[in-house]
């Protein structure tokens, strides 16, 4: 149950990004949603995860976010997000 709850934000995002209508802007948007949902899970700690486990999950998620978004050779996802007419 814990594993499913923690990985569910990633699974939902992957399923949505497999759509033929997904754009690079959606990649950034879904990453923000994943990080937000994980933070909510950890803040409430309804899964009663040990602090060290939550820190490990955060570290892995942050590392992957940095690899894909922050430290990417080009800022395609952020640029697409800000240029997307759907972005308020």
PDB file of C-alpha atoms in Angstrom:
ATOM      1  CA  UNK A   1       0.000   0.000   0.000  1.00  0.00           C
ATOM      2  CA  UNK A   2       2.794   2.446   0.851  1.00  0.00           C
ATOM      3  CA  UNK A   3       4.681   1.729  -2.361  1.00  0.00           C
ATOM      4  CA  UNK A   4       1.560   2.234  -4.454  1.00  0.00           C
ATOM      5  CA  UNK A   5       0.699   5.498  -2.692  1.00  0.00           C
ATOM      6  CA  UNK A   6       4.182   6.932  -3.181  1.00  0.00           C
ATOM      7  CA  UNK A   7       4.526   5.874  -6.813  1.00  0.00           C
ATOM      8  CA  UNK A   8       0.967   6.794  -7.835  1.00  0.00           C
ATOM      9  CA  UNK A   9       1.813  10.432  -8.751  1.00  0.00           C
ATOM     10  CA  UNK A  10       4.506   9.172 -11.132  1.00  0.00           C
ATOM     11  CA  UNK A  11       2.209   6.536 -12.651  1.00  0.00           C
ATOM     12  CA  UNK A  12      -0.617   9.034 -13.227  1.00  0.00           C
ATOM     13  CA  UNK A  13       1.753  11.501 -14.864  1.00  0.00           C
ATOM     14  CA  UNK A  14       3.327   8.912 -17.135  1.00  0.00           C
ATOM     15  CA  UNK A  15      -0.098   7.751 -18.272  1.00  0.00           C
ATOM     16  CA  UNK A  16      -1.138  11.336 -19.070  1.00  0.00           C
ATOM     17  CA  UNK A  17       2.131  12.130 -20.852  1.00  0.00           C
ATOM     18  CA  UNK A  18       1.675   9.127 -23.135  1.00  0.00           C
ATOM     19  CA  UNK A  19      -1.218  10.968 -24.743  1.00  0.00           C
ATOM     20  CA  UNK A  20      -0.826  12.033 -28.340  1.00  0.00           C
ATOM     21  CA  UNK A  21      -1.845  15.513 -27.192  1.00  0.00           C
ATOM     22  CA  UNK A  22       0.887  15.925 -24.547  1.00  0.00           C
ATOM     23  CA  UNK A  23       3.353  18.769 -25.103  1.00  0.00           C
ATOM     24  CA  UNK A  24       6.752  19.629 -23.595  1.00  0.00           C
ATOM     25  CA  UNK A  25       4.887  22.133 -21.408  1.00  0.00           C
ATOM     26  CA  UNK A  26       2.941  19.236 -19.922  1.00  0.00           C
ATOM     27  CA  UNK A  27       6.175  17.526 -18.839  1.00  0.00           C
ATOM     28  CA  UNK A  28       7.068  20.478 -16.614  1.00  0.00           C
ATOM     29  CA  UNK A  29       3.500  20.840 -15.354  1.00  0.00           C
ATOM     30  CA  UNK A  30       3.272  17.176 -14.399  1.00  0.00           C
ATOM     31  CA  UNK A  31       6.651  17.301 -12.642  1.00  0.00           C
ATOM     32  CA  UNK A  32       5.350  20.167 -10.535  1.00  0.00           C
ATOM     33  CA  UNK A  33       2.231  18.143  -9.776  1.00  0.00           C
ATOM     34  CA  UNK A  34       4.291  15.086  -8.791  1.00  0.00           C
ATOM     35  CA  UNK A  35       6.499  17.101  -6.454  1.00  0.00           C
ATOM     36  CA  UNK A  36       3.489  18.821  -4.918  1.00  0.00           C
ATOM     37  CA  UNK A  37       1.616  15.578  -4.338  1.00  0.00           C
ATOM     38  CA  UNK A  38       4.665  13.915  -2.780  1.00  0.00           C
ATOM     39  CA  UNK A  39       5.119  16.883  -0.463  1.00  0.00           C
ATOM     40  CA  UNK A  40       1.490  16.614   0.624  1.00  0.00           C
ATOM     41  CA  UNK A  41       1.858  12.881   1.296  1.00  0.00           C
ATOM     42  CA  UNK A  42       4.984  13.493   3.367  1.00  0.00           C
ATOM     43  CA  UNK A  43       3.556  16.493   5.219  1.00  0.00           C
ATOM     44  CA  UNK A  44       0.510  14.549   6.372  1.00  0.00           C
ATOM     45  CA  UNK A  45       2.546  11.337   6.798  1.00  0.00           C
ATOM     46  CA  UNK A  46      -0.643   9.313   6.640  1.00  0.00           C
ATOM     47  CA  UNK A  47       1.445   6.391   5.376  1.00  0.00           C
ATOM     48  CA  UNK A  48       3.559   6.516   8.537  1.00  0.00           C
ATOM     49  CA  UNK A  49       6.796   6.410   6.584  1.00  0.00           C
ATOM     50  CA  UNK A  50      10.052   6.784   8.479  1.00  0.00           C
ATOM     51  CA  UNK A  51      11.687  10.178   8.067  1.00  0.00           C
ATOM     52  CA  UNK A  52      14.728   8.572   6.438  1.00  0.00           C
ATOM     53  CA  UNK A  53      12.513   6.963   3.775  1.00  0.00           C
ATOM     54  CA  UNK A  54      10.788  10.261   3.008  1.00  0.00           C
ATOM     55  CA  UNK A  55      14.182  11.959   2.734  1.00  0.00           C
ATOM     56  CA  UNK A  56      15.416   9.250   0.364  1.00  0.00           C
ATOM     57  CA  UNK A  57      12.327   9.587  -1.853  1.00  0.00           C
ATOM     58  CA  UNK A  58      12.706  13.376  -1.872  1.00  0.00           C
ATOM     59  CA  UNK A  59      16.385  13.097  -2.779  1.00  0.00           C
ATOM     60  CA  UNK A  60      15.700  10.689  -5.645  1.00  0.00           C
ATOM     61  CA  UNK A  61      12.804  12.812  -6.957  1.00  0.00           C
ATOM     62  CA  UNK A  62      14.814  16.036  -6.692  1.00  0.00           C
ATOM     63  CA  UNK A  63      17.787  14.449  -8.425  1.00  0.00           C
ATOM     64  CA  UNK A  64      15.654  13.282 -11.321  1.00  0.00           C
ATOM     65  CA  UNK A  65      13.879  16.660 -11.527  1.00  0.00           C
ATOM     66  CA  UNK A  66      17.256  18.395 -11.661  1.00  0.00           C
ATOM     67  CA  UNK A  67      18.510  16.038 -14.378  1.00  0.00           C
ATOM     68  CA  UNK A  68      15.445  16.543 -16.540  1.00  0.00           C
ATOM     69  CA  UNK A  69      14.528  20.164 -15.846  1.00  0.00           C
ATOM     70  CA  UNK A  70      17.118  22.268 -14.002  1.00  0.00           C
ATOM     71  CA  UNK A  71      20.374  20.869 -15.392  1.00  0.00           C
ATOM     72  CA  UNK A  72      19.177  19.971 -18.872  1.00  0.00           C
ATOM     73  CA  UNK A  73      21.345  21.251 -21.721  1.00  0.00           C
ATOM     74  CA  UNK A  74      18.336  23.196 -23.031  1.00  0.00           C
ATOM     75  CA  UNK A  75      15.348  24.613 -21.185  1.00  0.00           C
ATOM     76  CA  UNK A  76      12.740  23.193 -23.529  1.00  0.00           C
ATOM     77  CA  UNK A  77      10.254  22.141 -20.826  1.00  0.00           C
ATOM     78  CA  UNK A  78      10.347  25.418 -18.891  1.00  0.00           C
ATOM     79  CA  UNK A  79      10.303  27.498 -22.071  1.00  0.00           C
ATOM     80  CA  UNK A  80       7.373  25.535 -23.466  1.00  0.00           C
ATOM     81  CA  UNK A  81       5.535  25.870 -20.147  1.00  0.00           C
ATOM     82  CA  UNK A  82       5.872  29.658 -20.068  1.00  0.00           C
ATOM     83  CA  UNK A  83       5.038  30.037 -23.760  1.00  0.00           C
ATOM     84  CA  UNK A  84       2.001  27.769 -23.518  1.00  0.00           C
ATOM     85  CA  UNK A  85      -1.155  29.873 -24.000  1.00  0.00           C
ATOM     86  CA  UNK A  86      -2.908  27.721 -21.371  1.00  0.00           C
ATOM     87  CA  UNK A  87      -0.503  28.946 -18.674  1.00  0.00           C
ATOM     88  CA  UNK A  88      -2.182  31.770 -16.719  1.00  0.00           C
TER      89      UNK A  88
END
